[in-house]
Coordinates of C-alpha atoms in Angstrom, one line a residue:
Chain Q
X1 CA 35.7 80.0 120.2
X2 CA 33.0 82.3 122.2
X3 CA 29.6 82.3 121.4
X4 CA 28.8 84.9 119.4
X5 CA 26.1 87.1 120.0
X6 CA 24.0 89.7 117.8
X7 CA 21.6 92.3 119.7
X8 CA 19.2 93.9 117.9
X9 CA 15.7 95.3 118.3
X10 CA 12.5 93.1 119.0
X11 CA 10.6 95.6 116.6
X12 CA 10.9 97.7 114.3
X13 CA 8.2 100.1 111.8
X14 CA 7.9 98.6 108.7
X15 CA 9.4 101.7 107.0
X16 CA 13.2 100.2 108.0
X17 CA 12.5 96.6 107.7
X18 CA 15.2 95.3 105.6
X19 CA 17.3 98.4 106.4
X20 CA 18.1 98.0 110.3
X21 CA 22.1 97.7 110.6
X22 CA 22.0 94.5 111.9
X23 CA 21.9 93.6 108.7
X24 CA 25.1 94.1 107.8
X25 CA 26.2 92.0 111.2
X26 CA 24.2 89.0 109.7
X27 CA 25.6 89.7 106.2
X28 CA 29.4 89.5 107.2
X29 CA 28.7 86.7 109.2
X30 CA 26.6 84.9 106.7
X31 CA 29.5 85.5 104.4
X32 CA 32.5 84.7 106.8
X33 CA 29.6 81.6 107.9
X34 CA 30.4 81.6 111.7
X35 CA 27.8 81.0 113.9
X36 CA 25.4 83.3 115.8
X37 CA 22.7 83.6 118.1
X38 CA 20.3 86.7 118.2
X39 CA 18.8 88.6 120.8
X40 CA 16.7 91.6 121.3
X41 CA 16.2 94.8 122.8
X42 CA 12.6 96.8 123.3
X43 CA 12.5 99.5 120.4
X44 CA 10.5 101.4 122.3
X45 CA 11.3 101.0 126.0
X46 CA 15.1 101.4 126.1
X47 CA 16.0 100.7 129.0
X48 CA 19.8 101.7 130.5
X49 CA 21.2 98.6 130.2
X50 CA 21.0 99.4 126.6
X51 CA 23.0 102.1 126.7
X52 CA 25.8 100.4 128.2
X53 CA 26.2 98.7 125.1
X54 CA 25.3 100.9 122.7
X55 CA 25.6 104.8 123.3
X56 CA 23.1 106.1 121.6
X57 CA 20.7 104.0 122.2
X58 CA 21.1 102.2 119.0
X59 CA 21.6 98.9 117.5
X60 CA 23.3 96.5 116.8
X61 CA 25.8 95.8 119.0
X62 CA 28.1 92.1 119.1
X63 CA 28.5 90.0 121.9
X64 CA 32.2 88.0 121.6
X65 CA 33.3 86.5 125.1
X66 CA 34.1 89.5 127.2
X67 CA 34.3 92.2 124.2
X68 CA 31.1 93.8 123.2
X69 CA 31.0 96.3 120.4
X70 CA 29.2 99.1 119.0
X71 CA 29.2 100.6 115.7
X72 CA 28.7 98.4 113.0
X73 CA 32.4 99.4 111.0
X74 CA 33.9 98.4 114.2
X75 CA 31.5 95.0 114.3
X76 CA 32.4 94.1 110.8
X77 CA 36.3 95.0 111.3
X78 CA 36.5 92.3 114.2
X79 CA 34.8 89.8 112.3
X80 CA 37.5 90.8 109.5
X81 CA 39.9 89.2 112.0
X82 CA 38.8 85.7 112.1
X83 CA 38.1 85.0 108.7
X84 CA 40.5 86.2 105.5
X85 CA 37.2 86.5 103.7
X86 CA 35.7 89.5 105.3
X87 CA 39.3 90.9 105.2
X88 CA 42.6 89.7 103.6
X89 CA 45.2 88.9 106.0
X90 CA 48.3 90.6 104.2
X91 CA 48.6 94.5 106.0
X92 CA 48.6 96.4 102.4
X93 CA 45.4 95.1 101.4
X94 CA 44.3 95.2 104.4
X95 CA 44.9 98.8 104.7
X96 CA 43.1 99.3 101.2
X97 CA 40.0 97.4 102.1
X98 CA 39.9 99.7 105.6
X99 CA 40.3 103.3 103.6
X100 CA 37.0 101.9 101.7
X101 CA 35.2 100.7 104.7
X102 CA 35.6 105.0 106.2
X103 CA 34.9 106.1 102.4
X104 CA 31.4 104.1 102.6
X105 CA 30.5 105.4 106.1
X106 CA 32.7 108.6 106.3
X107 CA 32.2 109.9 102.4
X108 CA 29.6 108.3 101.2
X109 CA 27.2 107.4 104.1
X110 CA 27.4 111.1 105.2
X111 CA 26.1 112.3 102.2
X112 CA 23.1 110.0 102.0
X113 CA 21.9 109.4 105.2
X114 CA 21.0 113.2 105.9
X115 CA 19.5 112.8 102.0
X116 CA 17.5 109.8 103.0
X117 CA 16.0 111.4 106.6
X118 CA 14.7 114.5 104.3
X119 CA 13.3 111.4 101.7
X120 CA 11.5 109.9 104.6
X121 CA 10.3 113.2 106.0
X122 CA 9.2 114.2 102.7
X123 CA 10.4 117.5 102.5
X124 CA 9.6 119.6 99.1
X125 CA 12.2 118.8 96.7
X126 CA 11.8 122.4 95.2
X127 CA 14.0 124.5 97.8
X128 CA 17.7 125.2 98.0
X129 CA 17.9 122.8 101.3
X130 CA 17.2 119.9 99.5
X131 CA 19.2 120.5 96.2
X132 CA 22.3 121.6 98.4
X133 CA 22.2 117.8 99.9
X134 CA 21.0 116.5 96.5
X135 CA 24.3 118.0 95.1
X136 CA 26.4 117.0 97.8
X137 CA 25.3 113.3 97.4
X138 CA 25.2 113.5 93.3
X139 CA 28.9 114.1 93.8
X140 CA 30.1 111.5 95.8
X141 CA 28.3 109.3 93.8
X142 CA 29.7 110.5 90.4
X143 CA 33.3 109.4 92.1
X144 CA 32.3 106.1 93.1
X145 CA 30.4 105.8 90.1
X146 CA 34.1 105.8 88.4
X147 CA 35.5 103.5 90.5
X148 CA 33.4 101.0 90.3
X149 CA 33.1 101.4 86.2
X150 CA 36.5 99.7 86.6
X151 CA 36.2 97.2 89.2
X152 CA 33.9 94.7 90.4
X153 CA 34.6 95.6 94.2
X154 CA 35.9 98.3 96.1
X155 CA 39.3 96.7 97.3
X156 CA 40.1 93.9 94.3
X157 CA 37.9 91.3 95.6
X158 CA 34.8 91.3 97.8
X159 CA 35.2 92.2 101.6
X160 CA 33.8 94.5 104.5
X161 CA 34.1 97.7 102.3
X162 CA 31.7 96.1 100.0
X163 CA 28.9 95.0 102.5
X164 CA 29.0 98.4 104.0
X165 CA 29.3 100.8 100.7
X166 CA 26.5 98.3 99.0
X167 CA 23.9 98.8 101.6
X168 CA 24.9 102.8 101.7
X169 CA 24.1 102.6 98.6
X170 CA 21.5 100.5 98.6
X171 CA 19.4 103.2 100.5
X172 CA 20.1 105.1 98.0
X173 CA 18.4 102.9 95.1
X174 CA 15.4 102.3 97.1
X175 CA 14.5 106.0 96.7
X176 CA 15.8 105.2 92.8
X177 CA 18.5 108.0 93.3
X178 CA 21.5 105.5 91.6
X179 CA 19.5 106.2 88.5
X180 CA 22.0 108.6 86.7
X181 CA 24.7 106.0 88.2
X182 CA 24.4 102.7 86.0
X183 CA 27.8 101.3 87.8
X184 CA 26.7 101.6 91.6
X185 CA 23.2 100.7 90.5
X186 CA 25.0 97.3 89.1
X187 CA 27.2 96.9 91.9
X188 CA 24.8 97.0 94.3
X189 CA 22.6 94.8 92.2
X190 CA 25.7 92.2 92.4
X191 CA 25.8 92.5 96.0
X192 CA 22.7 91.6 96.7
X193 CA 22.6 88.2 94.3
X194 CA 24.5 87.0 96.9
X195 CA 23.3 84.3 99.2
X196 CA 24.9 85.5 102.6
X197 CA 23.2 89.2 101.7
X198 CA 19.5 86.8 100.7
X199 CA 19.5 85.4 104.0
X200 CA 20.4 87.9 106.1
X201 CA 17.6 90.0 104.4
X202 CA 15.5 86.9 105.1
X203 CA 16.5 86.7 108.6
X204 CA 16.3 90.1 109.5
X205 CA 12.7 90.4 108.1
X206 CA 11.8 87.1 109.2
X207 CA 13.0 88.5 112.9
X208 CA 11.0 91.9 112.9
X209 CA 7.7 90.1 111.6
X210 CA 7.7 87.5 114.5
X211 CA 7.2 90.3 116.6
X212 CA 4.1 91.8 114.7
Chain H
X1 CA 61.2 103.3 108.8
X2 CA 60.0 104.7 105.7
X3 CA 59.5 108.3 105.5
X4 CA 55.6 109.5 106.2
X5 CA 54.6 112.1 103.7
X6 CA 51.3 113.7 104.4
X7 CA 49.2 115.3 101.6
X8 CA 47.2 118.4 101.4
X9 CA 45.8 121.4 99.4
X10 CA 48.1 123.9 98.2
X11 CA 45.5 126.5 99.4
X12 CA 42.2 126.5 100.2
X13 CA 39.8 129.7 101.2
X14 CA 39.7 131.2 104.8
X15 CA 36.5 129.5 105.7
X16 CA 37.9 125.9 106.6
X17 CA 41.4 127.1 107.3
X18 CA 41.8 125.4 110.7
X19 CA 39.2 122.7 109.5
X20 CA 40.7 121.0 106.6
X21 CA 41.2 117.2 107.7
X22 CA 44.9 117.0 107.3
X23 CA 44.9 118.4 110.9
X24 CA 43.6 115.0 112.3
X25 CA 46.7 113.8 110.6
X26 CA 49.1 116.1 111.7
X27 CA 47.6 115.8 115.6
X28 CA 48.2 112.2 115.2
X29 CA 51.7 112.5 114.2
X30 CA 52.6 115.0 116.6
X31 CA 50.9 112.9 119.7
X32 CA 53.2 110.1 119.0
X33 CA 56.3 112.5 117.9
X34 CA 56.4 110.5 114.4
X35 CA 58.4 112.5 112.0
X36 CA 57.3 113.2 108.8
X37 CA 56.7 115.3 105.6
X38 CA 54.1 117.6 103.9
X39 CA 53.2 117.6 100.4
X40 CA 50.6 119.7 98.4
X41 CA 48.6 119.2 95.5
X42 CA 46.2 122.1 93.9
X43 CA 43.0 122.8 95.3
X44 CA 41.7 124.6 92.1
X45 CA 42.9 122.4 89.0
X46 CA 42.6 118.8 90.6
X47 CA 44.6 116.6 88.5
X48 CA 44.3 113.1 87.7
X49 CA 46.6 111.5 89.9
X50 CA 45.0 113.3 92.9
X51 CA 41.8 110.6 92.3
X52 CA 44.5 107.5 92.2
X53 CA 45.3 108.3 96.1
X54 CA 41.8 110.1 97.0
X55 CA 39.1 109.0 95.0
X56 CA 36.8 112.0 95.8
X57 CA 39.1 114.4 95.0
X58 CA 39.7 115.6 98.7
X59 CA 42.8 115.5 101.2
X60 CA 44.4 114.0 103.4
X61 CA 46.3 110.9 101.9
X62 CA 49.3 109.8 103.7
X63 CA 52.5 107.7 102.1
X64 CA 54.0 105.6 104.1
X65 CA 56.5 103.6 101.5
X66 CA 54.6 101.6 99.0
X67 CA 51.3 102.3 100.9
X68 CA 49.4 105.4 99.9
X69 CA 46.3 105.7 102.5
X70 CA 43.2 108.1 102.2
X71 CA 40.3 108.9 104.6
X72 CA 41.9 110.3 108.2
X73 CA 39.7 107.5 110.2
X74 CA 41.7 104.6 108.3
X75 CA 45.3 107.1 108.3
X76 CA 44.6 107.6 112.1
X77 CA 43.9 103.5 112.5
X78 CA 47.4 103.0 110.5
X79 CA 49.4 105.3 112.8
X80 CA 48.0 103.5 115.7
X81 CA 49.8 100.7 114.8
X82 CA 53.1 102.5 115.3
X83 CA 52.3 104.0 118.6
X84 CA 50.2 102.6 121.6
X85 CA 49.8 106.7 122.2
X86 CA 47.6 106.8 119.7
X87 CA 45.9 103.1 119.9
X88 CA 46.8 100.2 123.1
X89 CA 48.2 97.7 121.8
X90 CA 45.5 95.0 123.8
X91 CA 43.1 94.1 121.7
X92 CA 40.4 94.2 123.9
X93 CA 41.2 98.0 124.6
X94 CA 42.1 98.3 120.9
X95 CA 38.3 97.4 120.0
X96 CA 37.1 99.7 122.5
X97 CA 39.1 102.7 120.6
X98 CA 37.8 101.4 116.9
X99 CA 34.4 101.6 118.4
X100 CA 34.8 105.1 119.3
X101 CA 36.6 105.5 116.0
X102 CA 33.3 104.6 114.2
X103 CA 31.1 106.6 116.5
X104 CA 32.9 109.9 115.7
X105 CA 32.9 109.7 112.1
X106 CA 29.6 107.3 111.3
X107 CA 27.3 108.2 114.3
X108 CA 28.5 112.0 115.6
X109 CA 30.2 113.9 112.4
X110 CA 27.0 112.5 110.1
X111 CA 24.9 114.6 112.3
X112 CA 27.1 117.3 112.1
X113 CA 28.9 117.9 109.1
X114 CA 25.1 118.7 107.1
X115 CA 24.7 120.4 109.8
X116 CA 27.0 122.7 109.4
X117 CA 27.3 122.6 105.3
X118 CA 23.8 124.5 106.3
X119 CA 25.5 126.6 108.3
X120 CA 28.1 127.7 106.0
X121 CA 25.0 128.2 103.2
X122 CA 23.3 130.5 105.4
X123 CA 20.4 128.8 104.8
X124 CA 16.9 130.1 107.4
X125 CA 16.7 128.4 110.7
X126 CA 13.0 128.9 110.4
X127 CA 12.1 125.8 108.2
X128 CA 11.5 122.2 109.0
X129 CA 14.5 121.5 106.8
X130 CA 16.6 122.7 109.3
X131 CA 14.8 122.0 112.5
X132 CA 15.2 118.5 111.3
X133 CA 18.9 118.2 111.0
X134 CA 19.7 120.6 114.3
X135 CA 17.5 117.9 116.2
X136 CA 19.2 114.9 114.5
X137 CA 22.6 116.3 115.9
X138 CA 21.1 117.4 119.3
X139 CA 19.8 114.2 119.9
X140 CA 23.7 112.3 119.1
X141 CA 25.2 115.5 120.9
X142 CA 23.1 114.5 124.4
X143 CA 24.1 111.1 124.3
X144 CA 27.5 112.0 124.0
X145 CA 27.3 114.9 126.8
X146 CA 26.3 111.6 129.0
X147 CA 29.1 109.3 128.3
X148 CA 31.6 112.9 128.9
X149 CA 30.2 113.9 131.7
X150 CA 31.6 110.8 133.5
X151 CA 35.2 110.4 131.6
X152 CA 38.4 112.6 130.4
X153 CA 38.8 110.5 127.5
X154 CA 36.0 108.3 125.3
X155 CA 38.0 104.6 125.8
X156 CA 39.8 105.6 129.5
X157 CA 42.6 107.4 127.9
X158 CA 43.3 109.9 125.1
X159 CA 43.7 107.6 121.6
X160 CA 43.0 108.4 118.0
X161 CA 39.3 108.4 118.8
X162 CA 39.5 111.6 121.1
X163 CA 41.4 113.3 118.2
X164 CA 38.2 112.5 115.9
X165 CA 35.9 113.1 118.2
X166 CA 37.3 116.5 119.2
X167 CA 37.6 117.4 115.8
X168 CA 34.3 116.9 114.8
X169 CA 32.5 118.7 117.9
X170 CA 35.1 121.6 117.2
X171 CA 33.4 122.4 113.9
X172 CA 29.9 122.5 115.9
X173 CA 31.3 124.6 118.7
X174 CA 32.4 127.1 116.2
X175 CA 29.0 128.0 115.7
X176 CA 28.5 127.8 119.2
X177 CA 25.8 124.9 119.0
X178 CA 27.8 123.1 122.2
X179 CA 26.3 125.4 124.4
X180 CA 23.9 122.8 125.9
X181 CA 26.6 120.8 126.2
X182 CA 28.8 121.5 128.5
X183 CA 30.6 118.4 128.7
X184 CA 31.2 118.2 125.1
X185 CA 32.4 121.9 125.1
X186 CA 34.9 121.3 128.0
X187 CA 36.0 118.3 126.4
X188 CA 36.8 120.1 122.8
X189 CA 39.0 122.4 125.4
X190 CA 40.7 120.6 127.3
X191 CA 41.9 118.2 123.3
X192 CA 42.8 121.3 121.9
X193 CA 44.7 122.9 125.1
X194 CA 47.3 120.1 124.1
X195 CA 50.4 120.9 122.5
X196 CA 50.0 118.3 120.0
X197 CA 46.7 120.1 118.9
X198 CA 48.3 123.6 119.1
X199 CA 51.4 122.5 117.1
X200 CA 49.0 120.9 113.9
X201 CA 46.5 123.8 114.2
X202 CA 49.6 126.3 113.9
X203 CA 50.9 124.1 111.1
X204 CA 48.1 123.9 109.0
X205 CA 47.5 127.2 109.4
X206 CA 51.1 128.4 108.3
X207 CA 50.8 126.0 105.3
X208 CA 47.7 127.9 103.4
X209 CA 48.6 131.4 104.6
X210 CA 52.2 130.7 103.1
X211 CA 50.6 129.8 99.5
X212 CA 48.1 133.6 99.9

């Protein structure tokens, strides 16, 4: 098997430690326990090399023999492929688990990543700019909210979808947004009890420190 | 083969006629000539089986026998599985595809598609609200005017990616916010000068005015 090989940044703000995508590289692969290396790219020097990999100047990207890929749903659907418990092997649930891994970062994700930039910008919260994303957010999350009142994870048992919704969502909660939303706030709280999620947390913070 | 049925809205207003996502679907089918059906469900009174295939209430799904699939990014990966027009069959080239797949939807439309929800609110372009998003989608715009300024299609040929891809800059250049971009504008032209575009478009378009 190829070495495999996880670029990310050297550095990062504190503001996204704990949040950088590579996270949910290291999680899958925590989970799925193949082995890794890391490497890193300057955050603030990007040079065009860079962009070869990753184009939008962006990370993380995965090394695998010859392959390297961008986007961290098409990362964690490769992984999927060598080990059942990242993905299930049979096509049909298969299939489910993909339609969940688009609805965290197609549905979902689209809704609250715009929400968290105005968060971080701090933009008032009293105008009809904010309120129209708040509302478009509120209701994706009142739909996944039901979902997940019913099931543990997404797609039957714990896979991709579940690393990638969970830390969508996770965003969410550290701005205390689930609030209204008992079920994600639970599920996400379940997610991140578990020890592949711990260390990569670990790791990832451990990794952006070093460079302090 | 079991029979592909493709659901949609019964009706929806004029604003996203020509936008509604069950035109990536319908692209997808007609690239790779793969017969199938179209089914509608109410736009106004969503029932309760609509959430058992879409759990946000939205459209597309598609059914393909026992298999009912929502979110066009996961449809679109299915379909590739029955045609290398739509997705190579080598899996090195199949990865590079997925990659783009991602990009379109997780990197590209989340810039855009609250981008253009302002848009359609008519909300001032005078406030740091909106500054904020136009230069979150200019920024993913440039990088992608680089990698189409020196290729037809995102992964060497046309594949599923291209029909996302074009979709989602075709929503921006409706507002004419591709002007900058003239690489991204001729590439929205030349996906939606083919007939496989112009047949789904027509299509979709017949479908709601049918229901007025």
């Amino acid at each position: 098997m190829n070495e495999l090989v996880l670029t990310t940044f050297d550095w990062v703000p504190d503001l996204p430690r704990g949040y950088v995508r590579d996270l949910r590289v290291r999680w899958a692969l925590e989970e799925a326990a193949l082995p890794y290396r890391v490497e890193s790219v300057p955050f603030r020097d990007r040079e065009e090399g860079h962009f070869a990999h990753q184009p939008f100047g962006q990370v993380p990207w995965l090394s695998d023999g010859e392959l390297s890929i961008f986007e961290s749903g098409a990362i964690l659907m490769h992984l999927g492929q060598k080990s059942e418990v990242l993905l299930p092997a049979e096509y049909h649930r298969r299939v489910e688990v993909m339609a969940w891994v688009f609805a965290a970062l197609n549905s979902v994700e689209m809704a609250s990543l715009p929400w968290t930039i105005f968060e971080f910008s701090g933009f008032s919260k009293e105008t009809p700019e904010w309120e129209r994303l708040d509302t478009f957010l509120m209701a994706r999350l009142d739909h996944i909210e039901a979902v997940l009142a019913e099931q543990t994870w997404l797609a039957g048992r714990f896979s991709i979808a579940d690393i990638l919704m969970a830390d969508v969502l996770r965003l969410v909660d550290r701005f205390d947004r689930l609030e209204g939303h008992p079920a994600c706030r639970a599920y996400v709280e379940r997610a991140c009890e578990r020890p592949a999620f711990k260390k990569a947390l670990e790791d990832q913070l451990a990794h952006f420190s070093a460079a302090d």
